[in-house]
PDB file of C-alpha atoms in Angstrom:
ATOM      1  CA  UNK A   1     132.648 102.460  67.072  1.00  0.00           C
ATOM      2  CA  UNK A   2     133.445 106.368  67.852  1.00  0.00           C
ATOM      3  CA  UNK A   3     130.560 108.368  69.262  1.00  0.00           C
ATOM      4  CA  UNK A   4     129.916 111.786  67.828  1.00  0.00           C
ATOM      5  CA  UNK A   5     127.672 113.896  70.469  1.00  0.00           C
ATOM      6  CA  UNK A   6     125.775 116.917  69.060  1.00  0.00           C
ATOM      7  CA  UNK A   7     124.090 120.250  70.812  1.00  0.00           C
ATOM      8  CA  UNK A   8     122.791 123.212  69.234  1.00  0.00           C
ATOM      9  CA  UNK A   9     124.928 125.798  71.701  1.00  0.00           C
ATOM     10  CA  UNK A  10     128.789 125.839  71.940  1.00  0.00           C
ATOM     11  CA  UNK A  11     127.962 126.370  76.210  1.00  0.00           C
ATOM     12  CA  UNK A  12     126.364 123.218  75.787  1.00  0.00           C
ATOM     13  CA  UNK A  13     129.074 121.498  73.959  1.00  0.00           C
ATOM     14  CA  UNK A  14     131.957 122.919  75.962  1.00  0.00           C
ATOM     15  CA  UNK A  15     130.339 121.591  79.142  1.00  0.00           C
ATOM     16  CA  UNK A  16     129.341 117.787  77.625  1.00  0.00           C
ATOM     17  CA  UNK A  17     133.518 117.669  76.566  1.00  0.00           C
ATOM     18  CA  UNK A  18     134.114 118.483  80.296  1.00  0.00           C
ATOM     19  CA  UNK A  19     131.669 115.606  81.487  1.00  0.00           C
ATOM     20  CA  UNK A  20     132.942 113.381  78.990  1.00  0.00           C
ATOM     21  CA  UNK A  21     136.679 114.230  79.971  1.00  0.00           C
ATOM     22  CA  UNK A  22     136.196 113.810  83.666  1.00  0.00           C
ATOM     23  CA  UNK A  23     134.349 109.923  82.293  1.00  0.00           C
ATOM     24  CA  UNK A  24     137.523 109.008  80.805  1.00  0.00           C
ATOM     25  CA  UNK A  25     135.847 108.922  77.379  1.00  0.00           C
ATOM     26  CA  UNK A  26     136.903 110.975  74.081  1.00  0.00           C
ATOM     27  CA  UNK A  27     134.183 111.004  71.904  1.00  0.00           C
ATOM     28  CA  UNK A  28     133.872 114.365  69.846  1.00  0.00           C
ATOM     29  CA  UNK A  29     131.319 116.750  70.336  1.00  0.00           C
ATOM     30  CA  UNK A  30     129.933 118.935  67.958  1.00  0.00           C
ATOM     31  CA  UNK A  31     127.769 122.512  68.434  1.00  0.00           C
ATOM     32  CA  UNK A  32     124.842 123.457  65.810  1.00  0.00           C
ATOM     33  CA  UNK A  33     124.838 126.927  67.211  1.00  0.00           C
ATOM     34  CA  UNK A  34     123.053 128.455  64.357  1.00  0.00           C
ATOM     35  CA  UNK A  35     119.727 129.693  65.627  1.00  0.00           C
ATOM     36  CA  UNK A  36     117.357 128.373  63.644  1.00  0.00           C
ATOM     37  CA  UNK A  37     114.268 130.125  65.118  1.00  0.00           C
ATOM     38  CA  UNK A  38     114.495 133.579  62.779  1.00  0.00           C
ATOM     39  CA  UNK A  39     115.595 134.053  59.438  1.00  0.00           C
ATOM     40  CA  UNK A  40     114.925 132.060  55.844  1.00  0.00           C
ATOM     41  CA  UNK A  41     115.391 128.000  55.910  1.00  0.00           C
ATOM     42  CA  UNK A  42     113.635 126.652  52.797  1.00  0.00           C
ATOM     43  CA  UNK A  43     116.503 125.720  51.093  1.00  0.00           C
ATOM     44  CA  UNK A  44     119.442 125.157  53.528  1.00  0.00           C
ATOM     45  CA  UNK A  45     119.754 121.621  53.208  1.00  0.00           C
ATOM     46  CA  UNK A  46     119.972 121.760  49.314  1.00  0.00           C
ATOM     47  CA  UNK A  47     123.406 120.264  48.016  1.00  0.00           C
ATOM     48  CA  UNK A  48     123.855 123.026  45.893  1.00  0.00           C
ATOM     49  CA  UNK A  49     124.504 125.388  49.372  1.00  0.00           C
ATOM     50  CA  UNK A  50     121.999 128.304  47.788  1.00  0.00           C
ATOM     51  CA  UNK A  51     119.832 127.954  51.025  1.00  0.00           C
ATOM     52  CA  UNK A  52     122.701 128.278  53.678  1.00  0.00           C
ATOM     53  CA  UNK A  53     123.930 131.265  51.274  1.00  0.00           C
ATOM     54  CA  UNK A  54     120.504 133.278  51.403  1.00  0.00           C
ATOM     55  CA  UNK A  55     120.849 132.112  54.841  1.00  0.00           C
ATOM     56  CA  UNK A  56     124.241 133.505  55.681  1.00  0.00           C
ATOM     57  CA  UNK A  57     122.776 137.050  53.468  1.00  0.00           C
ATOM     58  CA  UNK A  58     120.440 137.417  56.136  1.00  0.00           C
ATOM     59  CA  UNK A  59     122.829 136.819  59.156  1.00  0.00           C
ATOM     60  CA  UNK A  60     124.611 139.551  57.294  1.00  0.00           C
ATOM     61  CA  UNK A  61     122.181 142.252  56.455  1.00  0.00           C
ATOM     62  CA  UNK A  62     121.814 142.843  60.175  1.00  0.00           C
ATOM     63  CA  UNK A  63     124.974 143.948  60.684  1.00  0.00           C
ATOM     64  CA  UNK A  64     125.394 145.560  57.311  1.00  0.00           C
ATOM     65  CA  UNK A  65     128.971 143.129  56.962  1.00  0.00           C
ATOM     66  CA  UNK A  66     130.771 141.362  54.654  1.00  0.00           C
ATOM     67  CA  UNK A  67     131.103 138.570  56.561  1.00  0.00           C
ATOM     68  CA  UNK A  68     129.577 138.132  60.211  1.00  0.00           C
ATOM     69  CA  UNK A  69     130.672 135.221  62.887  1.00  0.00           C
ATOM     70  CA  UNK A  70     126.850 133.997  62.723  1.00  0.00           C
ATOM     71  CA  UNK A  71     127.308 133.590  58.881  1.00  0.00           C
ATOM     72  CA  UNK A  72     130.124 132.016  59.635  1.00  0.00           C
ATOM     73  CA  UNK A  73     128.106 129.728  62.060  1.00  0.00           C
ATOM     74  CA  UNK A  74     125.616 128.902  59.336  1.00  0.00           C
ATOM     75  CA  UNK A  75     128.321 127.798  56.994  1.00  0.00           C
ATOM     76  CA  UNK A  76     130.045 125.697  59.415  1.00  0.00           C
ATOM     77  CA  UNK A  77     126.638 123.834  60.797  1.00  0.00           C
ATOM     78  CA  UNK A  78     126.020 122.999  56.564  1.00  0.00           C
ATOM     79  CA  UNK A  79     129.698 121.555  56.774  1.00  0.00           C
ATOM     80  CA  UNK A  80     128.758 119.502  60.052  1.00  0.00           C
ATOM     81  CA  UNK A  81     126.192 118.069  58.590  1.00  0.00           C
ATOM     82  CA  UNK A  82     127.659 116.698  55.381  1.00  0.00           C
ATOM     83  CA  UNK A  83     130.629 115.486  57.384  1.00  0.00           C
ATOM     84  CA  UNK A  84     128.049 113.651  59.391  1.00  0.00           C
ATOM     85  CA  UNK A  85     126.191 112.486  56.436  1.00  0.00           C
ATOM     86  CA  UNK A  86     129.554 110.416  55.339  1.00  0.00           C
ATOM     87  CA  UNK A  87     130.498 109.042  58.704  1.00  0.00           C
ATOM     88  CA  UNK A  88     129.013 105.772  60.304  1.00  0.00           C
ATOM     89  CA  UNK A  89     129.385 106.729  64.071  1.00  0.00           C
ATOM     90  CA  UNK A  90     126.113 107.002  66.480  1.00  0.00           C
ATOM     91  CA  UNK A  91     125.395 110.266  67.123  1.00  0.00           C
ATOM     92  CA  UNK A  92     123.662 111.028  70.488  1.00  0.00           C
ATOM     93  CA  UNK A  93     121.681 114.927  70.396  1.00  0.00           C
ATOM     94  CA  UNK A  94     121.195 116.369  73.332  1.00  0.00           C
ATOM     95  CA  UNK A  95     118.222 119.208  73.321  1.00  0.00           C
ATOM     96  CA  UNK A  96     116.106 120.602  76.001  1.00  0.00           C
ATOM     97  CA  UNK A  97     112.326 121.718  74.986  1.00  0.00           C
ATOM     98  CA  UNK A  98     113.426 124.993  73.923  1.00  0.00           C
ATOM     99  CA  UNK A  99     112.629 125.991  70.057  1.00  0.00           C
ATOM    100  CA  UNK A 100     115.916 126.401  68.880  1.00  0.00           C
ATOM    101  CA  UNK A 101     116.900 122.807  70.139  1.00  0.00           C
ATOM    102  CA  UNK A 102     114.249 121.157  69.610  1.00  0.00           C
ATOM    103  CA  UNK A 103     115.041 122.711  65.700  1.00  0.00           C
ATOM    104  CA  UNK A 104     118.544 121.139  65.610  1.00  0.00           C
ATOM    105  CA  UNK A 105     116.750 118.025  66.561  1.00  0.00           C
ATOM    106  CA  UNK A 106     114.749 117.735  63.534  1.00  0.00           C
ATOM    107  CA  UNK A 107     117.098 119.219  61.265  1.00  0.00           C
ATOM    108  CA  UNK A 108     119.309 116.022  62.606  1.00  0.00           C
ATOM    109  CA  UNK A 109     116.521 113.639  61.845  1.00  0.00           C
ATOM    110  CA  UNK A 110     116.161 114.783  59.006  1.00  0.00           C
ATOM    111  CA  UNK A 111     119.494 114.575  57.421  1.00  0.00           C
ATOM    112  CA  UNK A 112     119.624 111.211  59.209  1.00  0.00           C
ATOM    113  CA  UNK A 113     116.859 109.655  58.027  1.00  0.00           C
ATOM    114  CA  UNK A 114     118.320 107.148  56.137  1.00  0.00           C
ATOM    115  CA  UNK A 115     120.266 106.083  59.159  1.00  0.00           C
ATOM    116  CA  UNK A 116     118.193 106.048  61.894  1.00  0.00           C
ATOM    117  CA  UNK A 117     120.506 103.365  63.728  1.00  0.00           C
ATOM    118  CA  UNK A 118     122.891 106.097  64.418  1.00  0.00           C
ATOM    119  CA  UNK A 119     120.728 108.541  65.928  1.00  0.00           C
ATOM    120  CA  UNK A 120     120.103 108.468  69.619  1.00  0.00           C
ATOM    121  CA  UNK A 121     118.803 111.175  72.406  1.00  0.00           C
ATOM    122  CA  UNK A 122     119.282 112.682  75.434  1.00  0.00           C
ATOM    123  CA  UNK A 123     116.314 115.398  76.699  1.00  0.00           C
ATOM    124  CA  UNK A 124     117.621 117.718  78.777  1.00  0.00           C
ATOM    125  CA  UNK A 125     115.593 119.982  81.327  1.00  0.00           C
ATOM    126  CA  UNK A 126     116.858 123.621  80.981  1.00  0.00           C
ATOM    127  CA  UNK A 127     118.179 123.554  84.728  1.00  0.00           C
ATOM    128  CA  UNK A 128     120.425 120.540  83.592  1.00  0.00           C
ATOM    129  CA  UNK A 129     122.393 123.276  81.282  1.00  0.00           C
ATOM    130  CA  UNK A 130     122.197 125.925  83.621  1.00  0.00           C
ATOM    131  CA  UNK A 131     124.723 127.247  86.398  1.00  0.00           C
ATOM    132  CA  UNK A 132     128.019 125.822  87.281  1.00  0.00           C
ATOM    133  CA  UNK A 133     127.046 122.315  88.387  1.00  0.00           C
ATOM    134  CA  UNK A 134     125.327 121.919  84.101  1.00  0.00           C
ATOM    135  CA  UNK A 135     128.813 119.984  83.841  1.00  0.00           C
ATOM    136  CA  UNK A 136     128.481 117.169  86.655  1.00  0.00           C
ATOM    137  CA  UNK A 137     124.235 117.185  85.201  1.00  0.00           C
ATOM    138  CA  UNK A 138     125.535 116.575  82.463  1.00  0.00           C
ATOM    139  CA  UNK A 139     128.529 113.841  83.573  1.00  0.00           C
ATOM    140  CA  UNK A 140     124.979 112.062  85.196  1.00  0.00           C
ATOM    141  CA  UNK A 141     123.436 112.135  82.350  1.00  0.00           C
ATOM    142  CA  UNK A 142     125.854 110.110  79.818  1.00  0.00           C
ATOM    143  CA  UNK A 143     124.379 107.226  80.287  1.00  0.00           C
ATOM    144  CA  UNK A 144     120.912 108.188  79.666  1.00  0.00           C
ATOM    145  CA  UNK A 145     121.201 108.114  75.925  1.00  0.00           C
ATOM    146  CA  UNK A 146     118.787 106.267  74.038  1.00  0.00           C
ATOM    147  CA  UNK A 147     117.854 105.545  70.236  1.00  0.00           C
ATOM    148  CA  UNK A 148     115.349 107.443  68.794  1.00  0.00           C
ATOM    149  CA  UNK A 149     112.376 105.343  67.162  1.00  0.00           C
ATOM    150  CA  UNK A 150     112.029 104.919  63.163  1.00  0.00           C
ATOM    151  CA  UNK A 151     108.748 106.159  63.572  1.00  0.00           C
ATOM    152  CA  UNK A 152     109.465 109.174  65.689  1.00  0.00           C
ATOM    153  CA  UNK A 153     112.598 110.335  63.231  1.00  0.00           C
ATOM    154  CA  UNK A 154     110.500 109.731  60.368  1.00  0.00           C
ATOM    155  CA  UNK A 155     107.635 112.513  62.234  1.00  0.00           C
ATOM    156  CA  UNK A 156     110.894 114.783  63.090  1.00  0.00           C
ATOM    157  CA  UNK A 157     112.093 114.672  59.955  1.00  0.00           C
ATOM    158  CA  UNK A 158     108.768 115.238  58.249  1.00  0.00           C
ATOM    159  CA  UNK A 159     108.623 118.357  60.774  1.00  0.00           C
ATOM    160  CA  UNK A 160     111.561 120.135  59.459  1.00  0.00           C
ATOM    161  CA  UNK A 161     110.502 119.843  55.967  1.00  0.00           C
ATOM    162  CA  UNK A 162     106.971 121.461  56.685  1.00  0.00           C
ATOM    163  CA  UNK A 163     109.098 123.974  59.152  1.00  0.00           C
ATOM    164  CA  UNK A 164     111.267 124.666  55.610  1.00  0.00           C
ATOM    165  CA  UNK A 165     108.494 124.432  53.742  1.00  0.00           C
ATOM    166  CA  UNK A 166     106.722 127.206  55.837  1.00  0.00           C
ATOM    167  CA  UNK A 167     109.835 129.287  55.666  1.00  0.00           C
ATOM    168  CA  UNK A 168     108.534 132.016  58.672  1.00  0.00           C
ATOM    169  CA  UNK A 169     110.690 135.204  59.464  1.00  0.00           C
ATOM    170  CA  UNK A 170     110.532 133.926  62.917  1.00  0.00           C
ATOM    171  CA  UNK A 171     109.369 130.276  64.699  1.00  0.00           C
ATOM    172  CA  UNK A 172     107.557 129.917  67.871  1.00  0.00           C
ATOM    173  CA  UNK A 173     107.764 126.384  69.506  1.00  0.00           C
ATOM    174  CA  UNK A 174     104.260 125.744  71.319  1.00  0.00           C
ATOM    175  CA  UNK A 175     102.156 122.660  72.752  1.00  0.00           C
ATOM    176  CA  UNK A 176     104.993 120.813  70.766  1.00  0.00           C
ATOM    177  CA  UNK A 177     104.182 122.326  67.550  1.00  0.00           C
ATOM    178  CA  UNK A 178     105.681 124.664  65.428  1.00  0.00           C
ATOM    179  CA  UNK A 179     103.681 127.980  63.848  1.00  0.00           C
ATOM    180  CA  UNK A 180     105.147 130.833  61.610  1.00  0.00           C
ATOM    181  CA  UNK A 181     105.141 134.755  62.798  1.00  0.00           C
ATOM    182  CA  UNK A 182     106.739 137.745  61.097  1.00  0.00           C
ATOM    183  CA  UNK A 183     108.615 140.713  62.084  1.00  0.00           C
ATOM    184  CA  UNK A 184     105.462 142.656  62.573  1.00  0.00           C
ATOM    185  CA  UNK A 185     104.473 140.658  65.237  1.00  0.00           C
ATOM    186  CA  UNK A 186     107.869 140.888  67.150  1.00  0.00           C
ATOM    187  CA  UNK A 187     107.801 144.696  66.657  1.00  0.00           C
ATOM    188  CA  UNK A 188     104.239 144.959  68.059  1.00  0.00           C
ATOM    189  CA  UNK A 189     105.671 142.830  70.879  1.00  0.00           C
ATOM    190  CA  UNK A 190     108.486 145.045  71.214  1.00  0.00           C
ATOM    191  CA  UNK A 191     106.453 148.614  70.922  1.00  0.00           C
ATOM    192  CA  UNK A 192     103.837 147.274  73.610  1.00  0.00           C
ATOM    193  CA  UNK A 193     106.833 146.133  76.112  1.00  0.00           C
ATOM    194  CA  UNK A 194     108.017 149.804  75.738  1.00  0.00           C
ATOM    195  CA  UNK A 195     104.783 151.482  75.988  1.00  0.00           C
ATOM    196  CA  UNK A 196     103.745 149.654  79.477  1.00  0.00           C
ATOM    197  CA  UNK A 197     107.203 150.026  80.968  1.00  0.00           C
ATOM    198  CA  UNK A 198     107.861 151.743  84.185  1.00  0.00           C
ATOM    199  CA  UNK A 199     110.841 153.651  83.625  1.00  0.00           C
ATOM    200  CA  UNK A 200     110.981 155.600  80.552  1.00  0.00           C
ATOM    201  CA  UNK A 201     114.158 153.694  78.969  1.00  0.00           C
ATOM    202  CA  UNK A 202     114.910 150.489  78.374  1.00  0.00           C
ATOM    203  CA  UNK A 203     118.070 148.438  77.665  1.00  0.00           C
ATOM    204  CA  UNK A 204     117.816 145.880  74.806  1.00  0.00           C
ATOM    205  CA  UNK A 205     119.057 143.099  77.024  1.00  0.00           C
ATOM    206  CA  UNK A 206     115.638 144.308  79.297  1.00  0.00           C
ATOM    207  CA  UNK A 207     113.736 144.154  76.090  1.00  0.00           C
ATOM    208  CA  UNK A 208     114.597 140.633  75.581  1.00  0.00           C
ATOM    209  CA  UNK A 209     114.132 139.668  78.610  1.00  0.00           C
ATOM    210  CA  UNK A 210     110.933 140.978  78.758  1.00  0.00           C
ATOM    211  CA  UNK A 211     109.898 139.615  75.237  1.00  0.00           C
ATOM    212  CA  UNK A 212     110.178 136.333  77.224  1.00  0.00           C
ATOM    213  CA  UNK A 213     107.635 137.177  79.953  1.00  0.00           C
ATOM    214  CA  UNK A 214     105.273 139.035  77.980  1.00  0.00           C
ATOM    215  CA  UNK A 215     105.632 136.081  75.184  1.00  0.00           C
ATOM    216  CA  UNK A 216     106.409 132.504  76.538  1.00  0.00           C
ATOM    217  CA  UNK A 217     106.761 131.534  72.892  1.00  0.00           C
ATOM    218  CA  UNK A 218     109.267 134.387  71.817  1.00  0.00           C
ATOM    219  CA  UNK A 219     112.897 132.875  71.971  1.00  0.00           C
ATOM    220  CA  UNK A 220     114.892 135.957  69.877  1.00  0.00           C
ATOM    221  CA  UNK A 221     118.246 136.436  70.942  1.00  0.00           C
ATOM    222  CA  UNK A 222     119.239 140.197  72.324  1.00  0.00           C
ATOM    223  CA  UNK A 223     121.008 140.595  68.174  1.00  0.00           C
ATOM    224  CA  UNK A 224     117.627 140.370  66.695  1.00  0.00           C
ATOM    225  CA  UNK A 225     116.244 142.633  69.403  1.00  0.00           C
ATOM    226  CA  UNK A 226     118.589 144.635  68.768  1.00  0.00           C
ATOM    227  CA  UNK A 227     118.376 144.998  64.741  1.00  0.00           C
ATOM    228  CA  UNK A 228     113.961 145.231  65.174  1.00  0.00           C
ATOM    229  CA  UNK A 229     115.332 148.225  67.295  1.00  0.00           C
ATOM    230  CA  UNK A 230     116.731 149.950  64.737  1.00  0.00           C
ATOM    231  CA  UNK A 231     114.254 149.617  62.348  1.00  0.00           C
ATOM    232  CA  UNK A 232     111.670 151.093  64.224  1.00  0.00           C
ATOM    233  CA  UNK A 233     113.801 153.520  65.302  1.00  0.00           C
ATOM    234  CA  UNK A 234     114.152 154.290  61.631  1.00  0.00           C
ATOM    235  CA  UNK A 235     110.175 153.894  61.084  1.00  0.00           C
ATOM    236  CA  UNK A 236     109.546 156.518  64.051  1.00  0.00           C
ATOM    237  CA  UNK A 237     108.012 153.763  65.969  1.00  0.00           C
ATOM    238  CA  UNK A 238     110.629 154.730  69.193  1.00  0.00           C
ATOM    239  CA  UNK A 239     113.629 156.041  69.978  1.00  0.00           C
ATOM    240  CA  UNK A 240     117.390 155.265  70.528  1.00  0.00           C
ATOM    241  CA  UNK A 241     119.697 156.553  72.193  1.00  0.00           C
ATOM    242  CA  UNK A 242     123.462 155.670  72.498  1.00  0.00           C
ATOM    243  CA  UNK A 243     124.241 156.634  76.281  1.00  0.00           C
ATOM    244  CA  UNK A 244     122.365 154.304  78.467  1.00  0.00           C
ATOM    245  CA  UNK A 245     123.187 156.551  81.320  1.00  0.00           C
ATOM    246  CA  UNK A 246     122.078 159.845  80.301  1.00  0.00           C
ATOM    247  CA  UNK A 247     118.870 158.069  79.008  1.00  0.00           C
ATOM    248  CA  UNK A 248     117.983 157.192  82.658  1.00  0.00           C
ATOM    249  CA  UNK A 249     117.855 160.791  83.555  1.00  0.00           C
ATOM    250  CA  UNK A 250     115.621 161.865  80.538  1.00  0.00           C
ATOM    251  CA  UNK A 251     111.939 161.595  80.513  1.00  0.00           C
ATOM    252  CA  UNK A 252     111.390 162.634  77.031  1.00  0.00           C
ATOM    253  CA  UNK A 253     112.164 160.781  73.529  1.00  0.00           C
ATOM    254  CA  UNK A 254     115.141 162.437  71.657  1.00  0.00           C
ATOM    255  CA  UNK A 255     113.862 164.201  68.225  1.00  0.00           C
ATOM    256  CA  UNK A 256     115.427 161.604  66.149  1.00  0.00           C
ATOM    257  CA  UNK A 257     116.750 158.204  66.776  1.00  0.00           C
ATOM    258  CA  UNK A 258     120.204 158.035  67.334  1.00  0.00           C
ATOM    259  CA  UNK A 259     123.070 156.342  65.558  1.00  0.00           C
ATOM    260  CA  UNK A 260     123.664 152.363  65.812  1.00  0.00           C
ATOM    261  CA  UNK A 261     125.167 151.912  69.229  1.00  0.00           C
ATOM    262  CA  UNK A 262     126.424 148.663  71.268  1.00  0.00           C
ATOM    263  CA  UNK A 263     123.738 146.770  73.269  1.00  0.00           C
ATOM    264  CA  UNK A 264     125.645 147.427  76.316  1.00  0.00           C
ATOM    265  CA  UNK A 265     124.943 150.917  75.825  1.00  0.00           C
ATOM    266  CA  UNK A 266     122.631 151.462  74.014  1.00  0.00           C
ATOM    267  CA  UNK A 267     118.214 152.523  75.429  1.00  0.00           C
ATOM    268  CA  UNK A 268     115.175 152.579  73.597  1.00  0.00           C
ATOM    269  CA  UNK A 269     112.001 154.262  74.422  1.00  0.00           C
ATOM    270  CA  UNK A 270     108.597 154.556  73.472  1.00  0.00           C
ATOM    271  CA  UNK A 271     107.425 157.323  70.998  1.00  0.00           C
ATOM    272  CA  UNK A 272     103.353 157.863  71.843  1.00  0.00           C
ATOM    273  CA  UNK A 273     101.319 158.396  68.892  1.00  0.00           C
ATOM    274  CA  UNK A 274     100.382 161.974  68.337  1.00  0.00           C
ATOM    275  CA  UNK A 275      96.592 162.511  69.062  1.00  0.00           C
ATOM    276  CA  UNK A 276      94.096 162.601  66.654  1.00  0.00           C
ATOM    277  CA  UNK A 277      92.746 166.389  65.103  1.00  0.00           C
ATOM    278  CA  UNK A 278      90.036 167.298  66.184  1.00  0.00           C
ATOM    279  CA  UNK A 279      86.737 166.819  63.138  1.00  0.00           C
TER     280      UNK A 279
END
């Protein structure tokens, strides 16, 4: 019996086919990449597809598209997962601890659940993905794959529906649980990384890096940093500008935030509250 081998990233995936290769083996391996961690989910398992279609709606209001590659990505994980649904190979999931794995993993369960002789695991550390020796980790690794208990898919699986359920504008992975936060909250995060910053502009690949120290729990990618950018820039909350390079040499906010610019160029910097009138 065939072996299917499923991660959320495509990184991920492209490195297991490598370690798998170099074992002589040719089991296929399939990415999730979808992140999982922002954006609506009650719904996306329905057979009727309305879920991964509000879903893909969302992918593509932040980028004000037709159609996006992430909505793309959505579709194609839904498709994954019925094709898995009507096979009978083992599947193996790798995951590390981080929130958007550890997603995947109970979306997996989940749709699984009726077959929980085919599902098996391998938990990754994140420093077994990382670098350019994650390939001969991962080669090590093969034969650590082991099946995951009744009782444990049947608590993953129960997971995911209260994480659906729950339906959060963002999902922060914590003492192995999962809690709900909005967009508010990432914004305040956002608007107090800016306001305590050293230099007076900041890149939104800084920003998310930051998010990350100043949150352990935040996992947004730089896109979503990126689009919570622009609508405070459009609430007054900051400012944009489109020339990372001339924004080093400024000190002062522009007047009005600037036009939608790449990440690679693109700065953002606090806007101070104006002081209170005197009574």
């Amino acid at each position: 019996m065939t072996t299917i081998h499923l991660t959320h990233g495509e990184p991920v995936a492209a490195a297991l086919r490598q370690a798998l290769d170099a074992n002589g083996r040719t089991d296929r391996v399939v990415a999730l990449p979808d992140d999982l961690t922002v954006g609506p989910l009650r719904d996306i398992d329905e057979a009727s597809d309305r879920g991964a279609a509000q879903r893909a709606a969302f992918w593509q209001g932040l980028d004000n598209e037709p159609e996006t590659l992430t909505e793309l990505l959505t579709a194609r994980d839904c498709a994954a997962l019925v094709a898995l649904e009507a096979d009978d190979s083992n599947v193996v999931i790798w995951h590390t601890n981080a929130a958007s794995d550890q997603l995947t993993l109970r979306r997996i369960c989940y749709r699984l659940r009726n077959a929980p002789q085919r599902l098996n695991e391998v938990r990754l550390a994140d420093s077994d993905v990382a670098g350019d020796a994650a390939v001969e980790r991962l080669r090590a690794r093969l034969p650590d794959a082991a099946p995951i208990s009744v009782l444990r898919i049947t608590r993953l699986a129960l997971e995911w529906q209260e994480t659906k359920f729950a339906n959060g504008e963002t999902r922060h992975w914590h003492d192995n649980t999962f809690t709900s936060g909005t967009w508010a909250d990432l914004d305040q995060s956002i608007v107090a990384i800016l306001g305590a910053a050293h230099e007076p502009w900041l890149a939104p690949a800084a920003i998310t890096a930051a998010l990350r120290s100043f949150d352990a729990d935040a996992t947004v990618c730089e896109r979503i940093v990126l689009w919570r950018l622009h609508e405070l820039a459009a609430a007054g909350e900051l400012g944009l500008r489109d020339d990372m390079s001339a924004a080093r040499a400024l000190t002062q906010p522009p007047a009005s935030p600037a036009s939608p610019a790449s990440p690679a160029s693109m700065a953002a910097t606090h806007v101070p509250a104006p002081p209170s009138l005197p009574r």
